[in-house]
CSV table of C-alpha atoms in Angstrom, one decimal:
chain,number,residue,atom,x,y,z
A,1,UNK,CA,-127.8,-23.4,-2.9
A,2,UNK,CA,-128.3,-26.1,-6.0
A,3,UNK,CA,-126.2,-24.7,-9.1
A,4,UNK,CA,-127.3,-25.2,-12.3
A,5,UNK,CA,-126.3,-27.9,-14.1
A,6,UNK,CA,-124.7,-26.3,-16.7
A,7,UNK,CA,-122.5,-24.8,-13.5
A,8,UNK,CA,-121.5,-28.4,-12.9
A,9,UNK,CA,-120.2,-29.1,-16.4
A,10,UNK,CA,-118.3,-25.9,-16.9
A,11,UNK,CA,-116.2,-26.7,-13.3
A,12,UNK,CA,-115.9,-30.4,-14.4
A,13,UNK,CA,-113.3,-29.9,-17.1
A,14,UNK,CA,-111.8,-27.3,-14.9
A,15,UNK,CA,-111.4,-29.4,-11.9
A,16,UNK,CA,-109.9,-32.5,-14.8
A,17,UNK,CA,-107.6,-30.1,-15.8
A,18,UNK,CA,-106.4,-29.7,-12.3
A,19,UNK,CA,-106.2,-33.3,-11.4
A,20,UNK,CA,-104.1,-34.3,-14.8
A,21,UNK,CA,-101.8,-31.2,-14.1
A,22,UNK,CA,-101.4,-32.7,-10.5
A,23,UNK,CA,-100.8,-36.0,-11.7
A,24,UNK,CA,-98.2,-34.8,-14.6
A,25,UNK,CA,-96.2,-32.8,-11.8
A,26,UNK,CA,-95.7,-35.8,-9.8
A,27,UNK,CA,-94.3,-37.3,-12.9
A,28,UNK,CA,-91.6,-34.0,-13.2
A,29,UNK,CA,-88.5,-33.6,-11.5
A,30,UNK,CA,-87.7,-31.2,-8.9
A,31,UNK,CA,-84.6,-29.8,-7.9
A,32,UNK,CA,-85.8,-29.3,-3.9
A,33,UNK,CA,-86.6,-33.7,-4.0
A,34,UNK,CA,-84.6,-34.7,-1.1
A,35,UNK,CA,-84.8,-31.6,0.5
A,36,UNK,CA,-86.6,-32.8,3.9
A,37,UNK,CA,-85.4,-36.7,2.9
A,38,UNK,CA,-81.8,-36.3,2.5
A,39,UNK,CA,-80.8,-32.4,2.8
A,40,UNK,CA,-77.0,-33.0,2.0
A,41,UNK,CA,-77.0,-35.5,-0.7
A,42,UNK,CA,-75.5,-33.1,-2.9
A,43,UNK,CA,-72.8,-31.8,-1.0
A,44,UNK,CA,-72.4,-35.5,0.2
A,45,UNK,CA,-71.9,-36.6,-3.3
A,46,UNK,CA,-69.6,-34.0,-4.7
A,47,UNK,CA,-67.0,-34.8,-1.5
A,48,UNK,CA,-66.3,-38.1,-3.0
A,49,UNK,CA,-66.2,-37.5,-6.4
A,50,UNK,CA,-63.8,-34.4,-5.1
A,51,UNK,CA,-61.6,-37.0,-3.2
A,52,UNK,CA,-61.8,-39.4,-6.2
A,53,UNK,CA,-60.7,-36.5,-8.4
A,54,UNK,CA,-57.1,-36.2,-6.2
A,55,UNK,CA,-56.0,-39.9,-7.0
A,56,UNK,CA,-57.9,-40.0,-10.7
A,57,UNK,CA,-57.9,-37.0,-12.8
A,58,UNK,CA,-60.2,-39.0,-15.0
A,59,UNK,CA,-62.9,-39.8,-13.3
A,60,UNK,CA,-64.9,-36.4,-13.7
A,61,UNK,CA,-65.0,-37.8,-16.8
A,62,UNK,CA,-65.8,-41.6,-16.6
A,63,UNK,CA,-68.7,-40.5,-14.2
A,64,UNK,CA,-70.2,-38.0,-16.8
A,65,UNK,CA,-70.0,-40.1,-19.0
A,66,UNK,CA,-71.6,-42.9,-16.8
A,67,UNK,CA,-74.6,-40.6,-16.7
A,68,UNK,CA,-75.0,-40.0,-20.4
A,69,UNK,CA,-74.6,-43.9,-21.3
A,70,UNK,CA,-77.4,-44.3,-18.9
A,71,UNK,CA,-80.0,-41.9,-20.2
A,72,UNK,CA,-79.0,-42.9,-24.0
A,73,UNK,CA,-80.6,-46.2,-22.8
A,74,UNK,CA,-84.2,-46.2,-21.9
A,75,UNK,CA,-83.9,-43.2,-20.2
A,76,UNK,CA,-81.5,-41.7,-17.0
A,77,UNK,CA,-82.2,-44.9,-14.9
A,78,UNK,CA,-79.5,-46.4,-13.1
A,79,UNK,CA,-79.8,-49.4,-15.7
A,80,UNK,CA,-76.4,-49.2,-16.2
A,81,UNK,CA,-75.2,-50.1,-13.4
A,82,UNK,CA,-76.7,-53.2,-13.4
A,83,UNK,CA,-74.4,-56.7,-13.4
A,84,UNK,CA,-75.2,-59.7,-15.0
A,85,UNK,CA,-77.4,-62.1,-13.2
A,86,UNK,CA,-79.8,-65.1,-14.3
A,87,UNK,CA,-82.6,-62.3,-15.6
A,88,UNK,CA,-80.3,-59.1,-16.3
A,89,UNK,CA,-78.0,-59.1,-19.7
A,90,UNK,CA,-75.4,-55.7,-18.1
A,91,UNK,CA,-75.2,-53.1,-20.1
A,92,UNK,CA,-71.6,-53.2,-19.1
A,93,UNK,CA,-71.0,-55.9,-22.0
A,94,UNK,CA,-72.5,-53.8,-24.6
A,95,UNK,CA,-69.8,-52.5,-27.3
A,96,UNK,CA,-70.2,-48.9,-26.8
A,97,UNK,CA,-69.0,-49.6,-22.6
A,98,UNK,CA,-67.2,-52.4,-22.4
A,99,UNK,CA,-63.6,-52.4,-21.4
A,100,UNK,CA,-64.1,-48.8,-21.5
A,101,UNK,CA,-66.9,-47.3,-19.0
A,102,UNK,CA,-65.6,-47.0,-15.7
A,103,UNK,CA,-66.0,-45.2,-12.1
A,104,UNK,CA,-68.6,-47.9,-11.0
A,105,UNK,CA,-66.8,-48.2,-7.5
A,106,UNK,CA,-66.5,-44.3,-7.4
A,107,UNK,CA,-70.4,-44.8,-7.9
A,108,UNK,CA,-70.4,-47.9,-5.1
A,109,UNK,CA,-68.6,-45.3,-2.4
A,110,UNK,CA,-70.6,-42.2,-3.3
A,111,UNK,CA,-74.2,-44.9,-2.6
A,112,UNK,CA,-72.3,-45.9,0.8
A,113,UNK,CA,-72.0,-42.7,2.0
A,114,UNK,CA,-75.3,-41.7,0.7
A,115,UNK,CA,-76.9,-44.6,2.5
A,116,UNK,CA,-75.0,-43.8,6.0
A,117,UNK,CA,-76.9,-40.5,6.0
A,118,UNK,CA,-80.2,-41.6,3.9
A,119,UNK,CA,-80.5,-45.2,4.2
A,120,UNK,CA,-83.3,-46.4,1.0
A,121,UNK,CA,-83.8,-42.8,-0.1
A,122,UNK,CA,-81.5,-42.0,-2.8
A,123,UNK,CA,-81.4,-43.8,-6.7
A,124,UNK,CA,-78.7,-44.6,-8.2
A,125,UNK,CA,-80.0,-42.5,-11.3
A,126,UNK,CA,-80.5,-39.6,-9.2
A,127,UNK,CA,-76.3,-40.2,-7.7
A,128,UNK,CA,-75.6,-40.5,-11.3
A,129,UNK,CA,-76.8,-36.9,-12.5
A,130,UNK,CA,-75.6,-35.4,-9.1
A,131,UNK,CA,-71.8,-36.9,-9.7
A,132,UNK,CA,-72.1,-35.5,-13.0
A,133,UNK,CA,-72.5,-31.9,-11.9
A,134,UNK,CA,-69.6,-32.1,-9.4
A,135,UNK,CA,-67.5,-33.4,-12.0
A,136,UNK,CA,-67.8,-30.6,-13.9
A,137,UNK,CA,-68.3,-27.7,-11.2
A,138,UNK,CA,-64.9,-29.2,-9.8
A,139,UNK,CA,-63.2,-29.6,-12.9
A,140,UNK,CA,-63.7,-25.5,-13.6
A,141,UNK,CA,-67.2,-25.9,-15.3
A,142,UNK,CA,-70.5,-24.4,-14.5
A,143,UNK,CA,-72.6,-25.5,-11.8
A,144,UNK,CA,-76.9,-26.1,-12.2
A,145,UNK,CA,-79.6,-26.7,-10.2
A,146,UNK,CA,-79.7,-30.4,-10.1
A,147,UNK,CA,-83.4,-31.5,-11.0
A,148,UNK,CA,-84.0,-35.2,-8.9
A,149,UNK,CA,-86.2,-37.3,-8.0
A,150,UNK,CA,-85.8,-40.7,-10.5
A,151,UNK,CA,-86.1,-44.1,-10.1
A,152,UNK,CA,-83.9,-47.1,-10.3
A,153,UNK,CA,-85.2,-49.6,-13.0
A,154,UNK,CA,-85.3,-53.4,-12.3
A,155,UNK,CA,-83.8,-54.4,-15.8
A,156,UNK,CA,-81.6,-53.5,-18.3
A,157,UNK,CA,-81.5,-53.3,-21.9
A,158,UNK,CA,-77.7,-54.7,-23.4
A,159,UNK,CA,-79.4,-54.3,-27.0
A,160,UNK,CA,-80.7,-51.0,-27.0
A,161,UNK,CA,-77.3,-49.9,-25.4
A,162,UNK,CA,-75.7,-51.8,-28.3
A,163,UNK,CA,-78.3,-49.7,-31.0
A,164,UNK,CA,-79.0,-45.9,-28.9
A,165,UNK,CA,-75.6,-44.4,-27.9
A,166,UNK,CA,-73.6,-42.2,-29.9
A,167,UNK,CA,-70.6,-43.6,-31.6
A,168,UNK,CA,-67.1,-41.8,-32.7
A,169,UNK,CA,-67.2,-43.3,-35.9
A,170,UNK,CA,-70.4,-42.4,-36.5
A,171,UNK,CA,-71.3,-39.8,-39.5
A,172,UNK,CA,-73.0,-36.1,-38.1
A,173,UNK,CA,-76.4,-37.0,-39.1
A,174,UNK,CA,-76.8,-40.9,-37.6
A,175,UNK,CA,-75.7,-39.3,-34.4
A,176,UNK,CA,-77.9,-35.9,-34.9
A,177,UNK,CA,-80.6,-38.8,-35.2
A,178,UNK,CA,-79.8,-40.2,-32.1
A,179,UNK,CA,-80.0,-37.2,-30.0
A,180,UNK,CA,-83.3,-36.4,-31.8
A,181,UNK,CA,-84.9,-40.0,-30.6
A,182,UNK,CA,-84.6,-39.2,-27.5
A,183,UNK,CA,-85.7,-35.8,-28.0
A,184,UNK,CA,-82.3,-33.8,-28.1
A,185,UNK,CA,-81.7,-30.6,-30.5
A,186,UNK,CA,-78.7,-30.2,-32.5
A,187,UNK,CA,-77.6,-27.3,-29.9
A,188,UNK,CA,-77.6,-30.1,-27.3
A,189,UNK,CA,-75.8,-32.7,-29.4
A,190,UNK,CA,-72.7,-29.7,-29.5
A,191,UNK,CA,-73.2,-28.6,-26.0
A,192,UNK,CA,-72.9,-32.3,-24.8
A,193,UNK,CA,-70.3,-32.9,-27.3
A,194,UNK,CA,-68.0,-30.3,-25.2
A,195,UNK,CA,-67.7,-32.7,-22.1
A,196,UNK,CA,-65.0,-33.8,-24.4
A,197,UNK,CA,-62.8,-31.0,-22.8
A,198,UNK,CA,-61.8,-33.1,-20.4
A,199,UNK,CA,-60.9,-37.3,-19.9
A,200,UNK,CA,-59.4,-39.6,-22.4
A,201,UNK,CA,-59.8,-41.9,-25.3
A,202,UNK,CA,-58.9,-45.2,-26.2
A,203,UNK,CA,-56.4,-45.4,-29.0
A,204,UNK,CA,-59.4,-47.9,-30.8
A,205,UNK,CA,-61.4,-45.1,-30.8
A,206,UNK,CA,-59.6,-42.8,-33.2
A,207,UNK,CA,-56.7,-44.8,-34.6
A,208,UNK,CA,-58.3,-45.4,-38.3
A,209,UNK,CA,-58.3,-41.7,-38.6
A,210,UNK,CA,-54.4,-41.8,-38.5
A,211,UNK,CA,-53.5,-44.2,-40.8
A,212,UNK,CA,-56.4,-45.5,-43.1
A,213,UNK,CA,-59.8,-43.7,-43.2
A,214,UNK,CA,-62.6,-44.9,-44.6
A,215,UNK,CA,-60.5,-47.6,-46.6
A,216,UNK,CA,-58.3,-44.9,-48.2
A,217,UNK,CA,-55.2,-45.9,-46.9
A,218,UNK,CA,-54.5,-42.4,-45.9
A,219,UNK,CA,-55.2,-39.9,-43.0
A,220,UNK,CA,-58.5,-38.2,-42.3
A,221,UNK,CA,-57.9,-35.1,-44.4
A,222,UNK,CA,-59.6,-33.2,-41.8
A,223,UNK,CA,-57.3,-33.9,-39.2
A,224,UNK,CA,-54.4,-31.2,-38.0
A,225,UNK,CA,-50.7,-32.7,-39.7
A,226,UNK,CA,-48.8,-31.8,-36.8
A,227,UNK,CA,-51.5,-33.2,-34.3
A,228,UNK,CA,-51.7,-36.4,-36.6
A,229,UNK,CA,-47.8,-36.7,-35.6
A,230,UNK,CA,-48.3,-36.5,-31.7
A,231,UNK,CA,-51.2,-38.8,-32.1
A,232,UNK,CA,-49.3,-41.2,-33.8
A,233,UNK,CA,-46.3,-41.8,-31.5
A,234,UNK,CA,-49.1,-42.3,-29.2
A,235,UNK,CA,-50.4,-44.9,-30.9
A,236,UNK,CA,-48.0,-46.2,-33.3
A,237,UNK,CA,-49.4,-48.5,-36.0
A,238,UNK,CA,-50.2,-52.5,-34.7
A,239,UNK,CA,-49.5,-51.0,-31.2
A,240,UNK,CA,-52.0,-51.2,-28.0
A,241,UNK,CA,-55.3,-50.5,-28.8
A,242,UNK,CA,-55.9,-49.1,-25.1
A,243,UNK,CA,-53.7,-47.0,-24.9
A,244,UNK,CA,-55.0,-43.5,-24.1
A,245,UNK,CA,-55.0,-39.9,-25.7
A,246,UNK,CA,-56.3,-36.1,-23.9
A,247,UNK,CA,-59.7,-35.8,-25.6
A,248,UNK,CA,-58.4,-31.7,-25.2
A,249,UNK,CA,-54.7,-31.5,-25.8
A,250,UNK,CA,-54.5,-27.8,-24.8
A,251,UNK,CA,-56.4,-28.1,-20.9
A,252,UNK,CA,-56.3,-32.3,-20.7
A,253,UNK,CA,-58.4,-31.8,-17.1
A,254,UNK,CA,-60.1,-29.0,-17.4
A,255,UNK,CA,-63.4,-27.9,-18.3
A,256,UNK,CA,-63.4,-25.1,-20.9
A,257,UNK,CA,-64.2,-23.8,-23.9
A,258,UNK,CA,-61.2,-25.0,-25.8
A,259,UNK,CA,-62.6,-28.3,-26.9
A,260,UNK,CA,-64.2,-26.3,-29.4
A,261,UNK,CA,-61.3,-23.6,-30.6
A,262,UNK,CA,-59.1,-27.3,-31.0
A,263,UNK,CA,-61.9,-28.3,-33.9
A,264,UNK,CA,-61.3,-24.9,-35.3
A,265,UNK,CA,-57.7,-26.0,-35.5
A,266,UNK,CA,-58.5,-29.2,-37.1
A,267,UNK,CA,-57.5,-30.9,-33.3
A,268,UNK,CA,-60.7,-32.8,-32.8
A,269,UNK,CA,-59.1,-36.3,-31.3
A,270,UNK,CA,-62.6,-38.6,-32.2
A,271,UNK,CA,-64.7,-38.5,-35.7
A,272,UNK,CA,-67.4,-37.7,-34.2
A,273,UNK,CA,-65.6,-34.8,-32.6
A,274,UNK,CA,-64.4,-32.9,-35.7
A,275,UNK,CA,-67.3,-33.7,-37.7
A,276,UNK,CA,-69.3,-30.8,-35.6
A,277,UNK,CA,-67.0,-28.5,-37.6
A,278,UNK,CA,-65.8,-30.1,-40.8
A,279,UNK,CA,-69.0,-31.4,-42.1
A,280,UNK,CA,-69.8,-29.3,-45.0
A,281,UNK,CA,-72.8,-26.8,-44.8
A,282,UNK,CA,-73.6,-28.7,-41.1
A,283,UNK,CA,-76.0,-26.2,-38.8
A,284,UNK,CA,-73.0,-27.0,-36.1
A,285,UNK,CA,-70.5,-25.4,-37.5
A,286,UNK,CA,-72.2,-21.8,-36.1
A,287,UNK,CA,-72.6,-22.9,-32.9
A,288,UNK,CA,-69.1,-24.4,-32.3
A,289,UNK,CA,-67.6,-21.0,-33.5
A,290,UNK,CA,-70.1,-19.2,-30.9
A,291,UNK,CA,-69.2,-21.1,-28.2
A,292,UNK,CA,-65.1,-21.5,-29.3
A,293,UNK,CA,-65.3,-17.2,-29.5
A,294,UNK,CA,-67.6,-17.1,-25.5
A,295,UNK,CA,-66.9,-19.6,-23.0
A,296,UNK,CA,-70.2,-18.0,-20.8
A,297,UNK,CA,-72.5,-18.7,-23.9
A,298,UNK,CA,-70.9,-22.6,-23.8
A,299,UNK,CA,-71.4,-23.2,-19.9
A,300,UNK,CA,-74.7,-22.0,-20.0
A,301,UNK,CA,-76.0,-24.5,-22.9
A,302,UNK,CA,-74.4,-27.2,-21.5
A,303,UNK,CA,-75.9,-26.9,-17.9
A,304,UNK,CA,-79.1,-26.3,-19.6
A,305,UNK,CA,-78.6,-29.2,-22.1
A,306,UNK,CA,-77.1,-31.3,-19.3
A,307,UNK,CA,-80.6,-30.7,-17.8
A,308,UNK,CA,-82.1,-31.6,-21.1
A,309,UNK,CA,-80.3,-35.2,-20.8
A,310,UNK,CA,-81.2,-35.7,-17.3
A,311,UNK,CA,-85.1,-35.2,-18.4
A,312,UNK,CA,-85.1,-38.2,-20.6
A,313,UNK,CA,-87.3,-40.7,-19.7
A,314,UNK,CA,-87.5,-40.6,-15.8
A,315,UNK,CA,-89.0,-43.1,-13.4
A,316,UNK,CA,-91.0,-41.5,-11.1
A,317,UNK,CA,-93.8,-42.4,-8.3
A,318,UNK,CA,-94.3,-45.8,-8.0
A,319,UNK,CA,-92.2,-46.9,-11.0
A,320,UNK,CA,-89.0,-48.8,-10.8
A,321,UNK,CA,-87.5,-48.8,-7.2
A,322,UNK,CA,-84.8,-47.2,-4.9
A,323,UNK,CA,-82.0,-49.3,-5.1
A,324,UNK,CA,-80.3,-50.5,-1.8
A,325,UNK,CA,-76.5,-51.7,-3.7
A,326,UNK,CA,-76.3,-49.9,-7.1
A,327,UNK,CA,-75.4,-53.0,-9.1
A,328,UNK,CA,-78.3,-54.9,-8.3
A,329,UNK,CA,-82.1,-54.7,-7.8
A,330,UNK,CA,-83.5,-55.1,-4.5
């Protein structure tokens, strides 16, 4: 039976429509990924980050923090993981990671063991947002569904790591901007903000803020007096710039809510911590009080924002590659 032609051209946008929803789902993420390729990855990752947890109370983390310092940079990629070679410029010499990201050989041995099981099927992006999880399902967090199935890229951008990620001495609205280019809401930015319950900073970090902020030759008003006093015997004036302070000085290694009853409390350790709360008139302020007065309401934006962040910029299909050794391309 011939249809009519006007048949034809109803079914032909229908049947685009179909093709370009195909072709966009290829392009999306899926929690079920390895699921015939590499059925265990997850459990196989979250044993050594669990065994890496025993010696380094840390490294939940360094590792989650791995994961957001890659997506911040064109997009959750693996790119930086990458070491200098004659083409590559490592996004491990930028200013916002050097001498300060670490857990790349916790990274190294969770890609070994992955490999033994799943030789060439895993990224290193994909290990990156799995170790993430565990670090904070271990660590007394919430667990999420995982969603997998990126690329590794082939370069990486020092420049745009030295331009895109966050810093603590930033003001609320460059870093509100930040999140926004890369399509994060301001309920993320606090959500994400909260991995601060656990791991440590760098006495650089936060030091102006005891002893001359913003040029004024005194204290951030906003921070708590008798916190400013532990925080300077910790790092005492002209001392070492590395040494290191609890981002949460109630629960130092665990992940909770308190990060965000500390900045009720005037206890935020980094700028860019307390500034969520002390801004005047910020659109924060409501939502650290919501999630300081219900721990549930917290762990279910971050695993959701967490997913968010893992969304950013994917390479999928054909693009990029699967990396073999997770500091450099194939």
């Amino acid at each position: 039976m011939v249809m009519p032609p006007s048949f034809s051209f109803a079914v032909l946008p229908i049947l685009l429509a179909v093709l370009l929803l195909q072709d966009e789902s290829n392009a999306q993420l899926s929690s079920t990924f390895y699921s015939t390729t590499c059925p265990n990855v997850s459990s196989i990752v979250t044993g050594v980050v669990q065994q890496a947890l025993q010696s380094d109370p840390r490294i939940g983390a360094s590792l989650i923090r791995l994961h957001f310092h890659d997506c911040f940079v064109n997009g959750c990629d693996a790119s930086i993981l990458l070491d200098n070679n004659g083409t590559i410029q490592s996004e491990k010499d930028a200013a916002p990671n050097t001498n300060s990201t670490r857990g790349f050989n916790v990274v190294d041995n969770i890609k070994t063991a992955v490999e033994n099981s799943c030789p060439g099927v895993v990224s290193c992006a994909d290990i990156l947002a799995i170790a993430a999880e565990a670090s904070v399902s271990l660590s007394g967090g919430p667990s999420w569904s995982v969603q997998l199935g990126r690329r590794d890229s082939k370069t990486a951008n020092q420049a745009g790591a030295n331009t895109s990620i966050p810093s603590p001495f930033e003001s609320l609205t460059s870093i509100t901007a930040k999140f926004s280019a890369v399509g994060l809401s301001t309920t993320d930015l606090v959500s994400l903000s909260g991995a601060h319950t656990f791991g440590r900073a760098q006495c650089r970090l936060f030091s102006n803020r005891l002893y001359n902020f913003n040029n004024t030759g005194n204290p951030d008003p906003t921070l708590n007096s008798t916190y400013l006093t532990t925080l300077r015997q910790i790092c005492p004036q002209g001392g070492s710039g590395t040494a290191l302070a609890n981002l949460d000085p109630t629960t130092p290694d665990a992940f909770d809510n308190n990060y965000y009853s500390n900045l009720q409390t005037n206890q935020g350790l980094l700028q860019s911590d307390q500034e969520l709360f002390s801004t005047p008139g910020a659109s924060t302020i409501s939502i650290v009080s919501s999630f300081a007065s219900n721990q549930s309401a917290f762990f279910q934006s971050f695993a959701q924002s967490m997913i968010n962040m893992g969304n950013i910029s994917p390479l999928t299909g054909t693009n990029g590659e699967i990396r073999l050794d997770c500091k450099k391309g194939n």
